Structures are given as C-alpha cells and as structure tokens.
XYZ file of C-alpha atoms in Angstrom:
441
model
C -3.854 86.018 3.631
C -7.030 83.991 4.068
C -5.963 80.814 2.288
C -2.692 78.999 1.841
C -1.291 76.170 -0.246
C 1.110 73.652 1.303
C 3.446 71.112 -0.199
C 6.298 68.816 0.754
C 9.254 67.359 -1.143
C 10.787 64.285 0.502
C 14.102 62.768 -0.510
C 14.481 59.138 0.577
C 17.529 57.116 1.474
C 18.051 54.063 -0.749
C 20.231 50.970 -0.672
C 19.961 47.738 -2.621
C 21.648 44.381 -2.944
C 21.366 41.637 -5.545
C 22.118 37.940 -5.843
C 22.599 36.415 -9.297
C 20.987 33.038 -10.109
C 22.711 30.194 -8.275
C 24.878 32.505 -6.170
C 24.888 32.326 -2.394
C 26.461 35.728 -1.715
C 24.785 39.107 -2.002
C 26.376 41.984 -3.867
C 25.694 45.522 -2.710
C 24.681 47.802 -5.568
C 26.260 51.210 -6.027
C 23.985 54.212 -5.587
C 23.851 54.567 -9.392
C 22.906 50.917 -9.861
C 20.326 50.990 -7.077
C 18.664 54.118 -8.484
C 18.545 52.729 -12.022
C 17.033 49.463 -10.810
C 14.456 51.223 -8.609
C 13.241 53.479 -11.399
C 13.346 50.813 -14.121
C 9.546 50.265 -13.953
C 8.982 53.972 -14.585
C 11.543 54.042 -17.404
C 9.887 51.023 -19.023
C 6.470 52.666 -18.811
C 7.320 56.219 -19.861
C 11.031 56.392 -20.763
C 11.723 58.771 -17.878
C 12.840 58.762 -14.248
C 10.406 61.519 -13.330
C 6.704 61.998 -13.856
C 3.677 63.855 -12.571
C 1.016 61.438 -11.366
C -2.766 61.349 -11.539
C -2.884 62.424 -7.878
C -1.241 65.726 -8.818
C 2.097 64.865 -7.183
C 5.458 64.138 -8.765
C 7.688 61.071 -8.358
C 11.250 61.361 -9.618
C 14.944 60.610 -9.200
C 16.728 63.627 -7.787
C 20.362 64.719 -7.920
C 22.549 62.386 -5.878
C 20.485 59.309 -6.772
C 17.860 60.062 -4.170
C 14.293 58.952 -4.897
C 12.033 61.940 -4.284
C 8.325 62.555 -4.030
C 6.681 65.972 -4.189
C 3.142 66.039 -2.847
C 0.350 67.732 -4.750
C -0.560 71.209 -3.588
C -2.747 70.912 -0.492
C -5.103 73.505 0.962
C -5.129 72.127 4.518
C -2.583 70.725 6.974
C -4.598 67.510 7.309
C -4.504 67.010 3.535
C -0.750 67.558 3.529
C -0.182 64.822 6.130
C -2.348 62.460 4.064
C -0.453 63.358 0.880
C 2.881 62.814 2.631
C 1.851 59.336 3.782
C 0.606 58.539 0.267
C 4.050 59.490 -1.057
C 5.692 57.007 1.322
C 3.379 54.291 0.046
C 3.987 55.193 -3.604
C 7.737 54.900 -3.069
C 7.333 51.497 -1.402
C 5.099 50.399 -4.282
C 7.766 51.456 -6.790
C 10.310 49.316 -4.917
C 7.930 46.336 -5.073
C 7.525 46.791 -8.833
C 11.298 47.027 -9.243
C 11.777 43.833 -7.211
C 9.346 42.011 -9.509
C 11.109 43.368 -12.610
C 14.470 42.185 -11.291
C 12.989 38.736 -10.613
C 11.743 38.552 -14.213
C 15.353 39.135 -15.282
C 16.483 36.273 -13.037
C 17.950 38.444 -10.275
C 17.034 38.307 -6.603
C 17.228 41.973 -5.616
C 16.268 43.668 -2.345
C 15.610 47.392 -2.007
C 15.679 49.263 1.292
C 14.056 52.670 1.616
C 14.596 55.041 4.519
C 12.713 58.209 5.320
C 15.605 59.983 6.995
C 17.979 62.863 6.249
C 21.561 61.688 6.656
C 23.473 58.534 5.757
C 26.316 56.777 7.562
C 28.876 58.778 5.558
C 27.410 62.106 6.647
C 25.734 62.909 3.321
C 22.514 64.800 3.954
C 19.287 65.003 1.962
C 16.208 66.996 2.541
C 12.631 67.384 3.552
C 11.495 70.624 1.915
C 8.309 72.346 3.032
C 6.486 74.831 0.818
C 4.070 77.523 1.963
C 2.400 79.975 -0.398
C 2.593 83.547 0.904
C 1.208 86.809 -0.397
C 3.653 88.741 -2.571
C 2.875 91.865 -0.528
C 4.094 90.304 2.736
C 7.277 91.976 3.960
C 10.179 89.488 3.521
C 12.060 91.082 6.421
C 9.081 90.474 8.712
C 8.922 86.843 7.599
C 12.627 86.398 8.288
C 12.400 88.066 11.722
C 9.613 85.702 12.800
C 10.770 82.544 11.069
C 14.475 82.355 11.885
C 14.169 81.990 15.694
C 11.167 79.733 15.185
C 12.871 77.407 12.709
C 16.104 77.224 14.702
C 14.140 76.158 17.774
C 11.475 74.065 15.976
C 13.657 70.967 16.253
C 12.568 70.803 19.903
C 8.999 69.963 18.882
C 9.480 68.260 15.501
C 13.007 66.860 15.226
C 13.325 63.205 14.228
C 16.493 62.737 16.296
C 19.752 60.990 15.480
C 21.962 58.604 17.486
C 25.398 58.547 15.902
C 28.650 57.237 17.378
C 27.472 57.605 20.929
C 25.993 61.096 20.612
C 22.366 62.079 20.246
C 20.957 65.169 18.561
C 17.274 66.039 18.524
C 17.501 66.941 14.823
C 18.864 65.020 11.861
C 19.801 68.258 10.107
C 21.150 70.527 12.865
C 24.776 69.919 11.862
C 24.182 70.143 8.102
C 22.791 73.664 7.764
C 25.326 76.408 7.165
C 23.347 79.573 6.455
C 20.204 81.419 7.484
C 18.749 82.696 4.207
C 20.123 81.814 0.773
C 19.025 81.056 -2.768
C 21.130 77.868 -2.675
C 20.024 74.423 -1.495
C 23.207 72.338 -1.754
C 26.429 74.398 -1.540
C 24.916 76.611 1.163
C 22.114 74.837 2.992
C 20.021 77.532 4.675
C 17.031 77.531 6.973
C 15.036 79.341 4.285
C 15.613 79.119 0.546
C 14.798 82.385 -1.269
C 14.682 81.070 -4.837
C 11.630 82.808 -6.256
C 9.569 80.056 -7.885
C 5.950 80.523 -6.803
C 4.475 78.024 -9.322
C 1.558 80.458 -9.350
C 0.828 84.021 -10.455
C 4.134 85.746 -9.511
C 2.431 89.128 -9.183
C 0.312 87.772 -6.316
C 2.319 85.053 -4.622
C 5.717 83.861 -3.556
C 6.611 80.392 -2.292
C 8.317 80.087 1.063
C 10.731 77.153 0.709
C 11.802 75.789 4.111
C 14.587 73.224 3.795
C 15.725 72.919 7.410
C 13.254 70.380 8.773
C 13.592 66.657 9.394
C 11.535 63.968 7.677
C 9.058 62.705 10.257
C 7.679 59.186 10.649
C 5.590 60.233 13.649
C 2.500 61.824 12.117
C 1.766 63.862 15.240
C 5.173 65.532 15.008
C 4.721 66.156 11.283
C 1.270 67.672 11.787
C 2.499 69.963 14.566
C 5.520 70.960 12.462
C 3.330 72.182 9.598
C 0.585 73.657 11.774
C 2.962 75.610 14.015
C 4.693 77.016 10.932
C 1.322 78.119 9.562
C 0.545 79.850 12.851
C 3.898 81.679 12.785
C 3.221 82.816 9.219
C -0.106 84.226 10.374
C 1.656 86.100 13.168
C 4.234 87.491 10.736
C 1.520 88.562 8.293
C -0.401 90.319 11.077
C 2.252 93.002 11.425
C 3.137 92.110 15.017
C 6.835 92.463 15.950
C 8.787 89.222 16.316
C 9.117 88.244 20.005
C 12.794 87.167 19.976
C 15.952 87.410 17.898
C 19.066 85.243 17.803
C 22.570 86.654 17.330
C 24.041 83.517 15.729
C 21.256 81.250 14.426
C 23.562 78.585 12.991
C 25.488 78.233 16.255
C 22.195 78.077 18.168
C 20.904 75.399 15.796
C 23.875 73.173 16.601
C 23.831 73.919 20.321
C 20.115 73.336 20.754
C 20.370 70.138 18.724
C 22.307 68.738 21.670
C 20.439 70.500 24.462
C 16.934 71.620 23.433
C 15.912 73.273 26.690
C 16.399 76.857 25.472
C 14.776 75.948 22.148
C 11.747 74.655 24.050
C 11.483 77.961 25.898
C 11.416 79.893 22.632
C 8.811 77.520 21.214
C 6.681 78.115 24.298
C 6.795 81.884 23.693
C 5.676 81.426 20.093
C 2.996 78.950 21.126
C 1.457 81.400 23.579
C 1.209 84.044 20.857
C -0.333 81.575 18.419
C -3.673 81.648 20.225
C -4.233 85.141 18.822
C -4.315 83.845 15.215
C -5.446 80.246 15.709
C -8.863 80.361 14.035
C -9.373 76.958 12.439
C -6.184 75.635 14.072
C -7.194 75.835 17.722
C -6.229 72.191 18.269
C -2.751 72.862 16.909
C -2.259 75.901 19.107
C -3.364 73.890 22.148
C -1.093 70.953 21.291
C 1.810 73.333 20.771
C 1.311 74.791 24.251
C 0.941 71.343 25.844
C 4.258 70.511 27.488
C 3.262 66.831 27.783
C 3.254 66.279 24.000
C 6.155 63.931 23.162
C 8.097 64.759 19.956
C 9.447 62.102 17.618
C 13.055 62.494 18.784
C 12.066 61.695 22.366
C 10.259 58.510 21.313
C 13.337 57.409 19.368
C 15.825 58.244 22.122
C 13.771 56.387 24.721
C 13.687 53.275 22.528
C 17.438 53.353 21.835
C 18.360 53.981 25.466
C 16.116 51.127 26.616
C 17.843 48.790 24.124
C 21.248 49.988 25.327
C 20.383 49.289 28.967
C 18.750 45.944 28.243
C 21.829 44.644 26.401
C 24.486 46.518 28.427
C 25.884 48.310 25.392
C 28.197 51.309 25.372
C 26.924 54.565 23.910
C 29.260 54.184 20.936
C 28.214 50.618 20.109
C 27.490 50.551 16.348
C 24.396 48.446 16.982
C 22.735 51.563 18.389
C 23.506 53.438 15.158
C 21.894 50.565 13.255
C 18.863 50.784 15.537
C 18.611 54.501 14.770
C 18.534 53.728 11.040
C 15.881 51.059 11.534
C 13.600 53.717 12.967
C 13.337 55.252 9.478
C 12.855 52.118 7.342
C 9.780 51.890 5.114
C 7.955 48.843 3.837
C 7.026 45.499 5.353
C 8.503 42.022 5.594
C 6.899 39.015 3.812
C 4.545 38.562 6.780
C 3.337 42.161 6.501
C 5.204 43.343 9.606
C 6.643 46.878 9.344
C 10.393 46.931 8.757
C 10.822 50.302 10.413
C 10.676 50.784 14.174
C 8.583 53.954 13.912
C 5.975 52.209 11.786
C 6.115 49.195 14.127
C 5.408 51.376 17.164
C 2.571 52.980 15.236
C 1.098 49.562 14.434
C 1.243 48.735 18.160
C -0.489 51.991 19.059
C 2.586 53.468 20.760
C 2.776 56.244 18.139
C -0.475 57.864 17.090
C -1.593 57.503 13.490
C -3.556 60.551 12.358
C -4.244 59.548 8.755
C -7.060 57.271 7.640
C -5.627 54.378 5.576
C -8.600 54.627 3.199
C -7.902 58.331 2.619
C -4.210 57.605 2.060
C -5.030 54.880 -0.478
C -7.308 57.314 -2.318
C -4.584 60.007 -2.247
C -2.292 57.693 -4.173
C -4.681 58.102 -7.118
C -6.401 61.475 -6.642
C -5.306 64.705 -4.952
C -6.599 64.639 -1.363
C -8.454 67.973 -1.595
C -10.004 70.198 -4.254
C -7.701 72.609 -6.048
C -5.327 72.887 -8.970
C -3.631 69.561 -8.209
C -6.879 67.686 -8.733
C -7.414 69.403 -12.090
C -3.860 68.585 -13.124
C -4.485 64.990 -12.135
C -7.597 64.861 -14.325
C -5.568 66.095 -17.298
C -2.798 63.574 -16.643
C -5.262 60.697 -16.283
C -7.042 61.661 -19.514
C -3.759 61.935 -21.424
C -2.709 58.497 -20.197
C -6.091 56.937 -20.979
C -6.133 58.280 -24.523
C -2.436 57.909 -25.298
C -1.755 61.626 -25.702
C 1.737 63.089 -25.950
C 1.957 65.733 -23.252
C 4.226 67.902 -21.152
C 3.140 68.837 -17.655
C 4.449 71.192 -14.999
C 3.053 72.626 -11.786
C 1.278 75.469 -13.581
C 0.993 74.335 -17.204
C -0.210 71.458 -19.361
C 0.550 70.921 -23.053
C -0.905 68.276 -25.367
C 1.458 68.031 -28.300
C -0.686 65.959 -30.643
C -3.726 68.262 -30.684
C -1.891 70.693 -30.223
C -3.263 72.527 -27.176
C -2.004 74.105 -23.979
C -3.327 75.882 -20.924
C -2.055 77.644 -17.840
C -3.079 76.842 -14.278
C -1.727 79.821 -12.357
C -4.388 79.801 -9.639
C -3.516 77.053 -7.120
C -6.909 77.426 -5.420
C -9.040 76.860 -8.526
C -11.533 74.027 -8.006
C -13.128 73.905 -11.459
C -12.108 75.176 -14.867
C -14.104 75.055 -18.092
C -10.866 75.024 -20.121
C -9.694 71.915 -18.272
C -13.021 70.181 -18.936
C -12.825 71.138 -22.604
C -9.273 69.844 -22.983
C -10.168 66.551 -21.318
C -12.983 66.171 -23.858
C -10.716 67.098 -26.771
C -8.185 64.452 -25.703
C -11.023 61.930 -25.742
C -12.679 62.947 -28.985
C -10.243 64.578 -31.393
C -7.822 62.699 -33.651
C -4.103 63.171 -33.254
C -2.599 65.874 -35.408
C 0.794 65.726 -37.044
C 3.434 67.531 -35.039
C 5.830 69.985 -36.646
C 8.657 68.318 -38.578
C 8.989 64.898 -40.142
C 8.289 63.712 -43.701
C 5.139 64.918 -45.446
C 4.221 63.147 -48.698
C 3.371 65.395 -51.695
C -0.295 66.143 -52.300
C-alpha cells in the first residue's frame, strides 16, 4: 500500500472542584458533574456534548465521563503529531471556556485535565491509534507481525507509571486482557477487530490499536507511530514475522516491569525496518539508536531524583502524586505549565517536535490535505450560514436544502461536489423539512 491514513483518539482524565460565592471550602465535583460543567459551553452553543470541528476532528464526551478528542485523518506521521497536540490545546481551551461560564454563574470552579491512561482507583481509559490498511492484506500476517511488536513496544513508547512503590514502563500493561478482540471495554485487546473503515469497505479496513499509552513526550509519540507504520510495511511485504510469543498477555505484564527482553525484540524489528524505510529513514535510524530515551525513562528519573532528594520511601504517596503531575495539561495564571512533562519541554529537557504556529493552525484547519480538510470546509460553511446538518467521518447531510454527499475516499484533496455544496449553503434559501404544519394554499 503506497499511502496510509492515520488517526488518534485520546481520552483524558478529568477532575474538578467548585467553591460557591462566599464559601471558603472547595467541593469536589463528581465525575458526572465535572463532565457536565466542562461540556456546558458546547451544549450552550450546539445542544450537544459531541461535535465535528472545522479542523476535521471530533471533540466529545465519551462513555465513563471521559473527555475525548479524535484527530482528523492525517496522511503523514508529522501531521498526526501536530493534530494530537492541537487536540490537547482544544481540550484545555474548552476547560477555560467552562471556567468562564462557571464564573458568570457566580461559581469559582477549577478543572484539571490529565493526558494519562489510569486513575488512582485503577480505572483505565485509552489512547486509540488508527491505521488504514488495504482490504487485501492478510489479517493473519498482520497479527503475526503486530502482536510481538505491540507487546514489546512499551519499551520504546511507554509513558510509565509509579504506583504504590512500583514502577511499570507502561500505563496500560496491567489493563489489557486479550490479544485480538472486537471488544474495547469488557475485553481490552492489543488490537480491536471491529470492522469500521470509515472509507470504501471494499478497499480498506481500519487497524484499531488500543494498547498504547498517551504520550506527552512528542519524540516518543512520533517514534510510536512511525515504528508501527514500518511494521505494517513489513507485514504487507509478505516477509515472515521474525518472532512469536507463546503468551502475549503474560509477556506484556512481565516486560512492563522489566523491559530488557522487550527492548531486544524491538531491536530485531528495528533492524528489519531499514528494508522498508523509504520516506521514514529518520524513524528507522532513531528506532535503532539505543541512546534514544523513551518517555517512561524520563519520568522514572525525575521521580527517583525527587525520592532521593527528600529521602522518601518508594511507597510514599507523594511520589504517586508526582507521577500524576507528569500528565497534567494547561498552565497556571503566570503561564507556567502545570504538568511536569510540559515543564521539562519548556525548559528544553524534552524535545518539542511540533511548531506552535502549525499547532495553532491545526486547531482550525486539518493539518494536511485530504478528506478531513474537505469535511472541515463543509462544517465551517454550515456554521457560517446557519445550516442544519449531520456530519460523520464519511458523510455530510444538509437538512434544510436538503442535500447529502459521501466522502468515502480519505485521500481526496479536492471535490467538485464539496465545492458545489458549499456554494449552495451560501446561496440557496432554506427549504421546509418534512413534517410540521403547512397552511392551505
């Protein structure tokens, strides 16, 4: 397959507290209350807690009261990293709007957003990667290549977790219970097989990887996506998979605590990647570079240094709190990052790969040409002209024309039907929808 579309769905951790007028004590909001308050600006604007945006992405409240952002479809790894960062900023912006709305109602309310994958009660939430693959690709070949790779990928891209005195290189290594499944909650697998390509189903299927951690370190995120792309190329080439694992779930848990064997498997995959690395030579080289420091190692070093400096025991709850602070989003009133990962990035101790100008633009417009940008044009036109519409990944309906069109090709960069519909939304009067009272002629 010469081209591929990438996407990411990120579920965020959320907590909130409020202080009524004149009160000195804060009250912690329930997850229901926090979610309702966070999405109140969206409900006020469009009477919904989920909407596609002009940048082609989707912002919504997911099951379990988790705020979620799905990036637009991206046709390059670099665009995906930009779109992911734009999603973080959009979520922080929503929290700022909600804070202002609460203040207008006389309430002092604080929202805290975390880009992590497990809360203090052990509840887990996901970071779901999407890769478009050719329908003709052998699913068994994909599984043979991907399972050992994904089980060991935590060694290069895990976000790490310090919890009650124990450290794992992955946030999710203890939460996954299956290898391949069509479930995402009751049975959390490495690979979800639900067949929803959001494209022409005769040509494509969507590989839905739900086993990864949410990364704050952009270098780890970039390598996570790029190495997965390289493994897909190897699987599609017809080469036999280099390794197999008898019990992937047991290995996932074991290597989460001791990643040395996982690193060896990653090194074997990385060496093979040079054979299919056209256009991703830098990724293949970085993958083979043993000196590259993954996000989990940065986090563990910071926590261990804090432990030594303050003579704390491994099980001291302050270290758990420090782990959580790594994942915080947003800034304080002085503009200083609340999260430790973002603070290290601001100091230059973690590399930032994305251009802030490009990220700001990606909050409004899809970062690269393709279907997402066309969808965004339709959404922007409907909003500008007050059109009643329904939008999905591969369809757009304007109810008050009425008119509809399909967008089954995720690679399309221009479409005369899209241009025509944008013009119709601008120029044509609204038509009466079916139903309602019609006066006699």
